[in-house]
CSV table of C-alpha atoms in Angstrom, one decimal:
chain,number,residue,atom,x,y,z
B,16,MET,CA,-10.5,38.7,-61.5
B,17,ASN,CA,-7.5,37.7,-59.4
B,18,THR,CA,-6.6,40.5,-57.0
B,19,GLN,CA,-3.2,38.9,-56.0
B,20,PRO,CA,-0.1,40.7,-57.3
B,21,LEU,CA,1.3,38.9,-60.4
B,22,TYR,CA,4.3,37.5,-58.7
B,23,ALA,CA,2.1,35.8,-56.1
B,24,GLN,CA,-0.1,34.3,-58.9
B,25,ILE,CA,3.1,33.0,-60.6
B,26,ALA,CA,4.3,31.6,-57.3
B,27,GLU,CA,1.0,29.8,-56.8
B,28,SER,CA,1.1,28.3,-60.3
B,29,ILE,CA,4.5,26.8,-59.5
B,30,ALA,CA,3.3,25.7,-56.1
B,31,ARG,CA,0.4,23.9,-57.8
B,32,ARG,CA,2.9,21.9,-59.9
B,33,ILE,CA,4.8,20.9,-56.8
B,34,ARG,CA,1.7,19.9,-54.9
B,35,SER,CA,0.4,17.9,-57.9
B,36,GLY,CA,3.7,15.9,-58.0
B,37,GLU,CA,4.5,17.2,-61.4
B,38,LEU,CA,7.6,18.6,-59.7
B,39,ALA,CA,8.9,16.2,-57.0
B,40,VAL,CA,11.1,16.7,-54.0
B,41,GLY,CA,14.7,17.3,-55.1
B,42,ASP,CA,13.8,18.2,-58.7
B,43,GLN,CA,15.5,21.1,-60.1
B,44,LEU,CA,13.2,23.8,-61.4
B,45,PRO,CA,13.7,25.1,-65.0
B,46,SER,CA,16.1,28.0,-65.3
B,47,GLU,CA,14.9,31.5,-64.6
B,48,ARG,CA,15.1,32.2,-68.3
B,49,GLU,CA,13.0,29.2,-69.3
B,50,LEU,CA,10.4,29.8,-66.5
B,51,SER,CA,10.0,33.5,-67.4
B,52,GLU,CA,9.4,32.6,-71.1
B,53,GLU,CA,7.1,29.8,-70.3
B,54,LEU,CA,5.0,31.8,-67.8
B,55,ARG,CA,5.3,35.0,-69.9
B,56,VAL,CA,6.5,37.2,-67.1
B,57,SER,CA,9.5,39.4,-66.6
B,58,ARG,CA,12.6,38.0,-64.9
B,59,MET,CA,12.0,40.5,-62.1
B,60,THR,CA,8.5,39.2,-61.5
B,61,LEU,CA,9.7,35.6,-61.7
B,62,ARG,CA,12.4,36.3,-59.1
B,63,GLN,CA,9.8,37.8,-56.7
B,64,ALA,CA,7.7,34.6,-57.2
B,65,LEU,CA,10.7,32.4,-56.5
B,66,ALA,CA,11.6,34.5,-53.4
B,67,LEU,CA,8.1,33.9,-52.1
B,68,LEU,CA,8.3,30.2,-52.7
B,69,ARG,CA,11.6,30.2,-50.8
B,70,ASP,CA,10.1,32.0,-48.0
B,71,GLN,CA,7.2,29.5,-47.9
B,72,GLY,CA,9.9,26.7,-47.7
B,73,LEU,CA,8.6,25.1,-51.0
B,74,ILE,CA,11.9,25.5,-52.8
B,75,ASP,CA,15.5,25.7,-51.8
B,76,GLY,CA,17.4,28.3,-53.8
B,77,GLN,CA,21.1,27.6,-53.8
B,78,HIS,CA,23.2,30.4,-55.1
B,79,GLY,CA,24.7,29.3,-58.4
B,80,ARG,CA,23.0,26.0,-58.3
B,81,GLY,CA,19.4,26.9,-59.3
B,82,ASN,CA,16.2,26.2,-57.5
B,83,PHE,CA,15.1,22.8,-56.1
B,84,VAL,CA,11.8,21.5,-54.8
B,85,ALA,CA,12.3,21.3,-51.0
B,86,GLY,CA,11.3,18.4,-48.9
B,87,PRO,CA,9.3,19.0,-45.8
B,88,ARG,CA,11.6,20.5,-43.3
B,89,PHE,CA,10.9,19.6,-39.7
B,90,GLU,CA,12.4,21.8,-37.1
B,91,GLN,CA,13.8,19.8,-34.2
B,92,PRO,CA,14.9,21.6,-31.2
B,93,VAL,CA,18.4,21.0,-29.9
B,94,ASP,CA,18.1,22.8,-26.6
B,95,VAL,CA,14.9,20.9,-25.5
B,96,LEU,CA,14.9,17.1,-25.3
B,97,VAL,CA,11.9,16.2,-27.4
B,98,GLY,CA,11.6,12.7,-28.7
B,99,PHE,CA,10.9,11.9,-32.4
B,100,THR,CA,7.3,10.8,-31.6
B,101,ASP,CA,6.4,14.0,-29.7
B,102,ASN,CA,8.1,16.3,-32.2
B,103,MET,CA,6.1,14.7,-35.1
B,104,ILE,CA,2.8,14.9,-33.2
B,105,ARG,CA,3.3,18.6,-32.5
B,106,ARG,CA,3.8,19.2,-36.2
B,107,GLY,CA,0.7,17.3,-37.2
B,108,VAL,CA,2.6,14.5,-38.7
B,109,ARG,CA,2.0,10.8,-38.0
B,110,PRO,CA,5.1,9.3,-36.4
B,111,GLY,CA,6.0,5.7,-37.1
B,112,ALA,CA,8.8,3.2,-36.4
B,113,ARG,CA,10.0,-0.1,-38.0
B,114,ILE,CA,12.2,-2.1,-35.7
B,115,LEU,CA,15.2,-3.3,-37.7
B,116,SER,CA,16.7,-5.1,-34.7
B,117,LEU,CA,16.4,-5.3,-30.9
B,118,GLN,CA,19.2,-7.2,-29.3
B,119,SER,CA,20.4,-8.0,-25.8
B,120,LYS,CA,24.2,-7.5,-25.6
B,121,LEU,CA,27.0,-7.0,-23.3
B,122,ALA,CA,28.4,-3.4,-23.2
B,123,ASP,CA,31.7,-2.8,-25.0
B,124,ARG,CA,34.1,-0.1,-23.9
B,125,ALA,CA,32.5,2.8,-25.9
B,126,ILE,CA,28.9,2.0,-24.8
B,127,ALA,CA,29.9,1.2,-21.2
B,128,ARG,CA,31.6,4.6,-21.0
B,129,SER,CA,28.6,6.5,-22.5
B,130,LEU,CA,26.1,4.7,-20.3
B,131,GLN,CA,28.4,4.8,-17.2
B,132,VAL,CA,28.1,1.0,-16.7
B,133,ALA,CA,30.8,-1.7,-16.4
B,134,VAL,CA,32.1,-3.3,-19.6
B,135,GLY,CA,30.2,-6.5,-20.0
B,136,GLU,CA,26.9,-5.2,-18.3
B,137,PRO,CA,23.8,-6.3,-20.2
B,138,ILE,CA,22.3,-3.7,-22.5
B,139,TYR,CA,19.6,-3.5,-25.1
B,140,CYS,CA,20.4,-2.2,-28.6
B,141,LEU,CA,17.4,-1.0,-30.5
B,142,HIS,CA,17.7,-0.2,-34.1
B,143,ARG,CA,14.7,1.5,-35.7
B,144,LEU,CA,13.8,3.3,-38.9
B,145,ARG,CA,11.7,6.3,-38.1
B,146,LEU,CA,8.8,7.4,-40.3
B,147,ALA,CA,7.0,10.6,-40.8
B,148,ASP,CA,3.6,10.1,-42.4
B,149,ASP,CA,5.0,6.7,-43.6
B,150,THR,CA,8.1,8.3,-45.2
B,151,PRO,CA,11.5,7.1,-43.8
B,152,VAL,CA,13.2,10.1,-42.3
B,153,ALA,CA,15.7,8.9,-39.7
B,154,LEU,CA,17.6,5.8,-38.4
B,155,GLU,CA,18.1,5.4,-34.7
B,156,HIS,CA,20.6,3.2,-32.9
B,157,SER,CA,19.7,3.4,-29.1
B,158,TYR,CA,21.4,1.6,-26.2
B,159,PHE,CA,19.7,1.2,-22.8
B,160,PRO,CA,21.1,-0.4,-19.6
B,161,ALA,CA,19.0,-3.5,-19.3
B,162,GLN,CA,19.1,-3.3,-15.5
B,163,ARG,CA,16.9,-0.1,-15.8
B,164,CYS,CA,14.4,-1.5,-18.2
B,165,PRO,CA,14.5,-5.3,-17.7
B,166,ASN,CA,11.9,-6.4,-20.3
B,167,LEU,CA,12.0,-3.6,-22.8
B,168,TYR,CA,11.5,-6.1,-25.6
B,169,SER,CA,8.0,-6.9,-24.4
B,170,PHE,CA,6.6,-3.4,-25.2
B,171,ASP,CA,5.4,-2.3,-28.6
B,172,LEU,CA,8.3,-0.1,-29.7
B,173,GLU,CA,6.9,0.3,-33.2
B,174,LYS,CA,3.8,2.1,-31.9
B,175,ARG,CA,5.1,3.7,-28.6
B,176,SER,CA,7.8,6.3,-27.9
B,177,VAL,CA,10.7,4.7,-26.1
B,178,TYR,CA,10.7,7.7,-23.7
B,179,ALA,CA,7.1,7.1,-22.9
B,180,VAL,CA,7.8,3.4,-22.2
B,181,LEU,CA,10.8,4.3,-20.0
B,182,ALA,CA,8.6,6.8,-18.1
B,183,GLN,CA,5.4,4.8,-17.9
B,184,GLU,CA,6.7,1.2,-17.5
B,185,PHE,CA,9.9,1.8,-15.6
B,186,GLY,CA,9.3,5.1,-13.8
B,187,ILE,CA,12.3,6.8,-15.4
B,188,LYS,CA,12.1,10.6,-15.3
B,189,LEU,CA,14.2,12.1,-18.0
B,190,GLY,CA,16.5,15.0,-17.1
B,191,ARG,CA,19.1,16.6,-19.3
B,192,ALA,CA,20.8,15.1,-22.4
B,193,ARG,CA,24.1,16.0,-23.9
B,194,GLN,CA,23.9,16.0,-27.7
B,195,SER,CA,26.6,16.3,-30.4
B,196,LEU,CA,25.7,17.1,-34.0
B,197,GLU,CA,27.9,16.3,-37.0
B,198,PRO,CA,27.2,16.4,-40.7
B,199,THR,CA,27.8,13.2,-42.6
B,200,VAL,CA,26.8,11.5,-45.8
B,201,ALA,CA,24.7,8.4,-46.4
B,202,ARG,CA,26.4,5.1,-46.9
B,203,PRO,CA,24.8,2.7,-49.4
B,204,ASP,CA,22.9,0.7,-46.7
B,205,GLU,CA,21.7,3.9,-44.9
B,206,ALA,CA,20.8,5.4,-48.3
B,207,GLU,CA,18.6,2.4,-49.1
B,208,LEU,CA,16.8,2.4,-45.8
B,209,LEU,CA,16.2,6.1,-45.8
B,210,GLY,CA,15.3,6.3,-49.5
B,211,VAL,CA,17.9,8.9,-50.4
B,212,PRO,CA,20.8,8.8,-52.8
B,213,GLU,CA,24.2,7.5,-51.6
B,214,GLY,CA,26.3,10.5,-50.4
B,215,ALA,CA,23.1,12.6,-49.5
B,216,PRO,CA,23.7,14.8,-46.4
B,217,LEU,CA,22.6,13.3,-43.1
B,218,MET,CA,22.8,14.7,-39.6
B,219,LEU,CA,24.5,12.3,-37.1
B,220,ILE,CA,23.3,13.0,-33.6
B,221,GLU,CA,25.0,11.3,-30.6
B,222,ARG,CA,23.2,11.7,-27.4
B,223,VAL,CA,23.5,10.6,-23.8
B,224,SER,CA,20.2,11.2,-21.9
B,225,TYR,CA,20.2,11.2,-18.1
B,226,ASP,CA,17.5,10.6,-15.6
B,227,ASP,CA,16.6,13.2,-12.9
B,228,GLN,CA,19.2,11.6,-10.8
B,229,GLN,CA,21.9,12.2,-13.4
B,230,ARG,CA,22.2,8.5,-14.2
B,231,ALA,CA,22.7,7.8,-17.9
B,232,VAL,CA,19.6,5.9,-19.3
B,233,GLU,CA,20.1,6.1,-23.1
B,234,TYR,CA,23.0,6.4,-25.5
B,235,ALA,CA,21.9,7.1,-29.0
B,236,LYS,CA,23.3,7.5,-32.5
B,237,ASP,CA,20.7,8.8,-34.8
B,238,LEU,CA,20.9,9.7,-38.5
B,239,TYR,CA,18.4,12.2,-39.7
B,240,ARG,CA,17.8,13.0,-43.4
B,241,GLY,CA,19.2,16.4,-44.1
B,242,ASP,CA,16.5,17.2,-46.6
B,243,CYS,CA,13.8,16.6,-44.0
B,244,PHE,CA,15.2,18.2,-40.7
B,245,ARG,CA,16.8,21.3,-39.5
B,246,PHE,CA,17.9,21.6,-35.9
B,247,VAL,CA,17.3,24.8,-34.1
B,248,SER,CA,18.5,26.3,-30.9
B,249,TRP,CA,18.6,29.5,-29.0
B,250,SER,CA,22.0,30.4,-27.8
B,251,GLN,CA,22.8,32.6,-24.9
B,252,PRO,CA,25.7,35.0,-24.6
B,253,PRO,CA,28.5,33.5,-22.6
B,254,SER,CA,28.0,34.3,-18.9
B,255,THR,CA,30.5,36.9,-17.7
B,256,SER,CA,30.5,35.7,-14.1
P,24,MET,CA,61.2,-2.2,-19.7
P,25,ASN,CA,57.9,-0.7,-20.8
P,26,THR,CA,55.3,-1.1,-18.0
P,27,GLN,CA,52.4,-0.1,-20.2
P,28,PRO,CA,49.9,-2.8,-21.2
P,29,LEU,CA,50.7,-4.2,-24.6
P,30,TYR,CA,47.6,-2.7,-26.3
P,31,ALA,CA,48.6,0.7,-25.0
P,32,GLN,CA,52.1,0.3,-26.5
P,33,ILE,CA,50.5,-0.7,-29.8
P,34,ALA,CA,48.2,2.2,-29.7
P,35,GLU,CA,51.2,4.5,-29.1
P,36,SER,CA,53.2,3.0,-32.1
P,37,ILE,CA,50.2,3.8,-34.3
P,38,ALA,CA,49.8,7.2,-32.8
P,39,ARG,CA,53.5,7.9,-33.6
P,40,ARG,CA,52.8,7.1,-37.3
P,41,ILE,CA,49.9,9.6,-37.3
P,42,ARG,CA,51.9,12.3,-35.5
P,43,SER,CA,54.8,11.8,-37.9
P,44,GLY,CA,52.6,12.4,-40.9
P,45,GLU,CA,53.2,8.8,-42.2
P,46,LEU,CA,49.5,8.5,-41.8
P,47,ALA,CA,47.6,11.7,-42.7
P,48,VAL,CA,44.2,13.0,-41.8
P,49,GLY,CA,41.6,11.0,-43.8
P,50,ASP,CA,43.9,8.1,-44.5
P,51,GLN,CA,42.4,4.6,-44.0
P,52,LEU,CA,44.4,2.4,-41.6
P,53,PRO,CA,45.4,-1.0,-42.8
P,54,SER,CA,42.9,-3.7,-42.0
P,55,GLU,CA,42.8,-5.3,-38.6
P,56,ARG,CA,44.3,-8.5,-40.1
P,57,GLU,CA,47.2,-6.6,-41.8
P,58,LEU,CA,47.9,-4.5,-38.7
P,59,SER,CA,47.9,-7.5,-36.3
P,60,GLU,CA,50.2,-9.4,-38.5
P,61,GLU,CA,52.5,-6.4,-39.0
P,62,LEU,CA,52.6,-5.5,-35.3
P,63,ARG,CA,52.7,-9.2,-34.3
P,64,VAL,CA,49.8,-9.0,-31.8
P,65,SER,CA,46.5,-10.8,-31.5
P,66,ARG,CA,43.4,-9.4,-33.1
P,67,MET,CA,42.0,-8.8,-29.6
P,68,THR,CA,45.0,-6.8,-28.5
P,69,LEU,CA,44.9,-4.8,-31.7
P,70,ARG,CA,41.2,-4.1,-31.2
P,71,GLN,CA,41.9,-2.8,-27.7
P,72,ALA,CA,44.6,-0.5,-29.2
P,73,LEU,CA,42.2,0.8,-31.9
P,74,ALA,CA,39.5,1.4,-29.2
P,75,LEU,CA,42.0,3.5,-27.2
P,76,LEU,CA,42.9,5.5,-30.3
P,77,ARG,CA,39.2,6.1,-30.9
P,78,ASP,CA,38.7,7.2,-27.3
P,79,GLN,CA,41.7,9.6,-27.8
P,80,GLY,CA,40.0,11.0,-31.0
P,81,LEU,CA,43.0,10.1,-33.1
P,82,ILE,CA,41.0,7.8,-35.4
P,83,ASP,CA,37.4,7.5,-36.4
P,84,GLY,CA,36.2,4.0,-36.6
P,85,GLN,CA,33.2,3.7,-38.8
P,86,HIS,CA,31.4,0.3,-38.6
P,87,GLY,CA,31.9,-1.6,-41.8
P,88,ARG,CA,34.2,1.0,-43.3
P,89,GLY,CA,37.5,0.5,-41.4
P,90,ASN,CA,39.4,3.0,-39.4
P,91,PHE,CA,40.5,6.4,-40.6
P,92,VAL,CA,42.9,9.0,-39.2
P,93,ALA,CA,40.7,11.7,-37.6
P,94,GLY,CA,41.1,15.4,-38.2
P,95,PRO,CA,41.2,17.6,-35.2
P,96,ARG,CA,37.7,17.9,-33.9
P,97,PHE,CA,36.7,21.2,-32.3
P,98,GLU,CA,33.7,21.2,-30.2
P,99,GLN,CA,31.6,24.2,-30.8
P,100,PRO,CA,28.8,24.9,-28.3
P,101,VAL,CA,25.3,25.5,-29.8
P,102,ASP,CA,23.6,26.7,-26.7
P,103,VAL,CA,26.2,29.4,-25.9
P,104,LEU,CA,27.0,32.1,-28.4
P,105,VAL,CA,30.8,31.8,-28.7
P,106,GLY,CA,32.4,33.4,-31.7
P,107,PHE,CA,34.9,31.5,-33.8
P,108,THR,CA,37.8,33.6,-32.6
P,109,ASP,CA,37.1,33.0,-28.9
P,110,ASN,CA,36.3,29.3,-29.4
P,111,MET,CA,39.7,28.8,-31.1
P,112,ILE,CA,41.6,30.7,-28.4
P,113,ARG,CA,39.9,28.6,-25.6
P,114,ARG,CA,41.1,25.5,-27.4
P,115,GLY,CA,44.7,26.7,-27.8
P,116,VAL,CA,44.4,27.1,-31.5
P,117,ARG,CA,45.4,30.3,-33.4
P,118,PRO,CA,42.3,31.8,-35.1
P,119,GLY,CA,42.6,33.5,-38.5
P,120,ALA,CA,40.5,35.0,-41.2
P,121,ARG,CA,40.9,35.8,-44.9
P,122,ILE,CA,38.5,38.3,-46.2
P,123,LEU,CA,37.1,37.1,-49.5
P,124,SER,CA,34.8,40.1,-49.9
P,125,LEU,CA,33.4,42.9,-47.9
P,126,GLN,CA,30.5,44.7,-49.7
P,127,SER,CA,28.1,47.4,-49.0
P,128,LYS,CA,24.7,46.4,-50.4
P,129,LEU,CA,21.0,47.1,-50.2
P,130,ALA,CA,19.0,44.5,-48.2
P,131,ASP,CA,17.0,42.1,-50.3
P,132,ARG,CA,13.8,40.5,-49.0
P,133,ALA,CA,15.4,37.5,-47.3
P,134,ILE,CA,18.1,39.6,-45.6
P,135,ALA,CA,15.7,42.4,-44.7
P,136,ARG,CA,13.4,39.9,-43.0
P,137,SER,CA,16.3,38.3,-41.0
P,138,LEU,CA,17.8,41.6,-39.9
P,139,GLN,CA,14.4,43.2,-39.3
P,140,VAL,CA,15.2,46.1,-41.6
P,141,ALA,CA,13.3,47.5,-44.6
P,142,VAL,CA,14.1,46.1,-48.1
P,143,GLY,CA,16.7,48.5,-49.6
P,144,GLU,CA,18.3,49.4,-46.3
P,145,PRO,CA,22.1,49.5,-46.5
P,146,ILE,CA,23.9,46.5,-45.1
P,147,TYR,CA,27.4,45.1,-45.0
P,148,CYS,CA,28.1,41.6,-46.4
P,149,LEU,CA,31.3,40.1,-45.1
P,150,HIS,CA,32.5,36.9,-46.6
P,151,ARG,CA,35.5,35.3,-44.8
P,152,LEU,CA,37.5,32.1,-44.8
P,153,ARG,CA,38.2,31.1,-41.3
P,154,LEU,CA,41.5,29.4,-40.3
P,155,ALA,CA,42.5,27.3,-37.4
P,156,ASP,CA,46.4,27.3,-37.1
P,157,ASP,CA,46.4,28.4,-40.7
P,158,THR,CA,44.1,25.5,-41.9
P,159,PRO,CA,40.9,26.6,-43.6
P,160,VAL,CA,38.0,25.2,-41.5
P,161,ALA,CA,35.0,27.4,-42.2
P,162,LEU,CA,33.4,29.8,-44.6
P,163,GLU,CA,31.3,32.7,-43.2
P,164,HIS,CA,28.7,34.9,-44.9
P,165,SER,CA,27.7,37.6,-42.5
P,166,TYR,CA,25.3,40.5,-42.9
P,167,PHE,CA,25.2,43.5,-40.7
P,168,PRO,CA,22.8,46.6,-40.8
P,169,ALA,CA,25.2,49.4,-41.8
P,170,GLN,CA,23.3,51.8,-39.7
P,171,ARG,CA,24.5,50.0,-36.5
P,172,CYS,CA,28.1,49.8,-37.6
P,173,PRO,CA,28.6,52.6,-40.1
P,174,ASN,CA,32.3,52.2,-41.0
P,175,LEU,CA,32.8,48.5,-40.3
P,176,TYR,CA,35.1,48.2,-43.3
P,177,SER,CA,37.7,50.4,-41.6
P,178,PHE,CA,38.5,47.8,-38.9
P,179,ASP,CA,40.9,44.9,-39.4
P,180,LEU,CA,38.5,42.1,-39.8
P,181,GLU,CA,41.3,39.6,-40.6
P,182,LYS,CA,42.8,40.1,-37.2
P,183,ARG,CA,39.8,41.0,-35.0
P,184,SER,CA,36.7,39.1,-34.1
P,185,VAL,CA,33.6,40.9,-35.6
P,186,TYR,CA,31.8,40.4,-32.3
P,187,ALA,CA,34.7,42.2,-30.5
P,188,VAL,CA,34.5,45.1,-33.1
P,189,LEU,CA,30.7,45.3,-32.7
P,190,ALA,CA,31.2,45.5,-28.9
P,191,GLN,CA,34.3,47.7,-28.6
P,192,GLU,CA,33.7,50.1,-31.6
P,193,PHE,CA,29.9,50.3,-31.8
P,194,GLY,CA,28.9,49.6,-28.2
P,195,ILE,CA,26.7,46.6,-29.3
P,196,LYS,CA,26.1,44.2,-26.5
P,197,LEU,CA,25.2,40.7,-27.9
P,198,GLY,CA,22.2,39.0,-26.4
P,199,ARG,CA,20.6,35.8,-27.6
P,200,ALA,CA,21.0,34.2,-31.0
P,201,ARG,CA,18.8,31.8,-32.9
P,202,GLN,CA,20.8,29.1,-34.9
P,203,SER,CA,19.6,26.5,-37.2
P,204,LEU,CA,21.9,23.6,-38.2
P,205,GLU,CA,21.7,21.6,-41.4
P,206,PRO,CA,24.0,19.0,-42.8
P,207,THR,CA,25.1,19.7,-46.4
P,208,VAL,CA,27.9,18.8,-48.8
P,209,ALA,CA,30.6,20.8,-50.4
P,210,ARG,CA,30.2,22.4,-53.8
P,211,PRO,CA,33.2,22.7,-56.0
P,212,ASP,CA,34.0,26.3,-55.1
P,213,GLU,CA,33.5,25.6,-51.4
P,214,ALA,CA,35.5,22.5,-51.5
P,215,GLU,CA,38.4,24.4,-53.1
P,216,LEU,CA,38.4,27.1,-50.5
P,217,LEU,CA,38.1,24.7,-47.6
P,218,GLY,CA,40.6,22.2,-48.9
P,219,VAL,CA,38.1,19.2,-48.8
P,220,PRO,CA,36.9,16.9,-51.6
P,221,GLU,CA,33.7,17.9,-53.4
P,222,GLY,CA,30.7,16.3,-51.7
P,223,ALA,CA,32.5,16.3,-48.3
P,224,PRO,CA,30.1,16.8,-45.4
P,225,LEU,CA,29.7,20.4,-44.1
P,226,MET,CA,27.5,21.9,-41.4
P,227,LEU,CA,25.5,24.9,-42.6
P,228,ILE,CA,24.6,27.2,-39.7
P,229,GLU,CA,22.2,30.0,-40.1
P,230,ARG,CA,22.1,32.5,-37.3
P,231,VAL,CA,20.4,35.7,-36.3
P,232,SER,CA,22.1,37.3,-33.4
P,233,TYR,CA,20.3,40.0,-31.4
P,234,ASP,CA,21.6,42.7,-29.1
P,235,ASP,CA,20.5,43.1,-25.6
P,236,GLN,CA,17.6,45.2,-26.8
P,237,GLN,CA,16.4,42.3,-29.0
P,238,ARG,CA,17.4,44.0,-32.2
P,239,ALA,CA,18.9,41.9,-34.9
P,240,VAL,CA,22.5,42.9,-35.4
P,241,GLU,CA,23.9,39.9,-37.5
P,242,TYR,CA,22.5,37.5,-39.9
P,243,ALA,CA,25.0,34.7,-40.8
P,244,LYS,CA,25.3,31.6,-43.0
P,245,ASP,CA,28.4,29.7,-42.0
P,246,LEU,CA,29.7,26.5,-43.5
P,247,TYR,CA,31.9,24.4,-41.1
P,248,ARG,CA,34.1,21.5,-42.2
P,249,GLY,CA,32.4,18.3,-40.9
P,250,ASP,CA,35.8,16.7,-40.3
P,251,CYS,CA,36.9,19.5,-38.0
P,252,PHE,CA,33.8,20.4,-36.0
P,253,ARG,CA,31.2,18.8,-33.9
P,254,PHE,CA,28.4,20.9,-32.4
P,255,VAL,CA,27.5,20.2,-28.8
P,256,SER,CA,24.6,21.2,-26.7
P,257,TRP,CA,22.9,20.3,-23.4
P,258,SER,CA,19.2,19.9,-23.8
P,259,GLN,CA,16.6,20.2,-21.1
P,260,PRO,CA,13.5,18.1,-20.6
P,261,PRO,CA,10.5,19.9,-21.9
P,262,SER,CA,9.0,22.2,-19.2
P,263,THR,CA,5.8,20.7,-18.0
P,264,SER,CA,4.4,24.1,-16.9
């Protein structure tokens, strides 16, 4: 005999369908009426089951829009500079990268300003698709002053974290970074690379990372899948001094 | 005689069209070819002018998608808890609020968990449209434990900051807050209230704010217009201790 309360049993039976793939990420669940008839429980019990699944992060309930199977949501801290690789490893997920391009270029105005170098200084542009357990979850555009990491292209940037390469190969100690977050939607080319529908929500993160001497060492524009990441931060009350 | 370099004069002539309203927020600028012919300048000079306008935040250049007239972009800190009202005032913008609803309810599971109260405890739900110089820019859903602010409804929450009311009327000193940021897109009802197209990018911010005794005093789900806000934060290197 199952000693779990009925709503928890119902939640588990829905969770099984999700894990089995019968219900896939992004799928809409049947309506509450349909589900309660199908599972032969009251609407109240069903709602308790759905609330539990929401608490467990298995479904996203959007008021007035029904319930959807939620993708895995990785929490990425905003107030601590943790690279993609380290963040995935901490969460028990295998990080990966596919290099889409790695070019040597001369800095244009915007990049020169962000990296605090002269216009025309040589820089590396690294464009990578980032994978979590082989699923594409983010697109990175990163720019580095070539002078600080002269032969960056000779390291395996599909296997290694760039931050680890900067630290281990070039002795760069990362300090603070300034990040800006903006919601945006996937363009057709981005949608195709990330495996999401065109117009799907993405987080655009622009970042300038500094070394421990306050010199800019990375300028990045990253696009994260909105269905896979949420960005978390503790905020402090404004100082009154 | 104008002593500004030619590209700056060209940028100024485009900026004038934006300020006059001839080009409105969200409008696409004519192509580089059209603009250079119309303004009788080389493509190189035109590109310098466009780069300047981008630097000034007057246009958004999106690679492969042309240039668009940018909306006002407010930077909202993520690492410091600054209310909407104070943030607008700091930026020289007149804050406003329209109350869409203010209800007294009993806490459901999700809200009880966020506010650390028992299921069924009385709470206030405040739903406001936030204005910046009379333009709708955000939608707020805020929940407060009624016990901490017994007659919240008797204060003018269209004119006053809720944080100010909590502090001044109920002696609540705000401490830290935990925020989570996710990109999303506007539903029809949200689009109508915010004056953006359906599917436009929005930032969903969930926040639990604590008082100086670490008691939860606010649970909020806010939607910010992506064309009006960017969220900024300094991140620190992970502590090695």
